[in-house]
Amino acid sequence: MARITASVYTSHVPAIGAALDHGKSGEPYWQPIFQGYEYSQQWFQEHRPDVIFLVYNDHATAFSLDLIPTFAIGTAAQFQPADEGWGPRPVPPVIGHPELASHIAHSVIVDDFDLTIVNRMDLDHGLTVPLSLLCGQPSPGDFSWPCPVIPLAVNVLHYPAPSGRRCFQLGKAIRKAIESFDAPLNVQIWGTGGMSHQLQGARAGLINRDWDKRFLDLLIADPERLSHLPHIDYLREAGSESIELVMWLIARGAMADVADGGGSAPVVKHRFYHVPASNTAVGHLILENS
Ligand code: DHB
Ligand code: FE
């Protein structure tokens, strides 16, 4: 059977991708940020999964205002990096896992979560920047990511976004789906986006360190309680784009825990927080199933 061994949580700031792609990661502004991922890259090399189930949000790149799926699973064999206005990032195409993705879609939909099935889409910074942060930049001679990736795109761009509660429950259904796939796959689930940021309006640039730290504490220790936090609290306390953080609850919901009886709490392998990166606070966690 396939199993979820670990979850990774990270912000996805597009300027981080640009800093990597243009060789600026050693500059004083960026250095402390990339330093926070040095452990993570080492950890990833030592814990390479067979598949990453990567929860992210599209930023009106693959989907426009013409079509806004709440939850969309990528079932394709391959996905191209998207052109977000400056040409596609010089990173490899993402290889999918159609068999596992189709199995998850089937299991989760029959479990009452209405996923949209996407057989073709390009992937924007929401997915490629987290991959770069954990996997490093692939060298030109090795133009592939380390393993297949199943993208799950969540609408957090256009209101209404799904509730934290719904995301947390979906994570549990995804775990059940993965654990019923008949192949011995080591799967990681990643939740991306966040942390506090607001890109528009009078409060543009808003950062709330205390709120972010509390979010990380609760995500680790009491995700069930965190999942009941209403959208308005995210917006008021941590800015309009902080709502991206509901995606972290999907990854957290997929982890075994004491609350499911017999399980034990995941182990915190790494925790990092830094302000600023472009307009956001960068938050990052690695949790392993014990
Ligand atoms: C920034 C952050 C985001 O999450 C995003 O999608 C785009 C830009 C920023 O901080 O600049
Ligand atoms: Fe974003």
GROMACS .gro file of N, CA and C in nm, residues 95 150 170 202 269:
model
   15
   95ILE      N    1   0.656   1.595  -1.412
   95ILE     CA    2   0.602   1.464  -1.451
   95ILE      C    3   0.491   1.429  -1.351
  150ILE      N    4   0.179   1.518  -0.818
  150ILE     CA    5   0.036   1.531  -0.848
  150ILE      C    6  -0.009   1.667  -0.798
  170LEU      N    7  -1.083   1.736   0.361
  170LEU     CA    8  -1.035   1.685   0.231
  170LEU      C    9  -0.899   1.617   0.248
  202ALA      N   10  -0.529   4.961   0.058
  202ALA     CA   11  -0.468   5.049   0.158
  202ALA      C   12  -0.375   4.971   0.252
  269LYS      N   13   1.031   1.830   1.209
  269LYS     CA   14   1.171   1.815   1.169
  269LYS      C   15   1.237   1.950   1.142
   0.00000   0.00000   0.00000
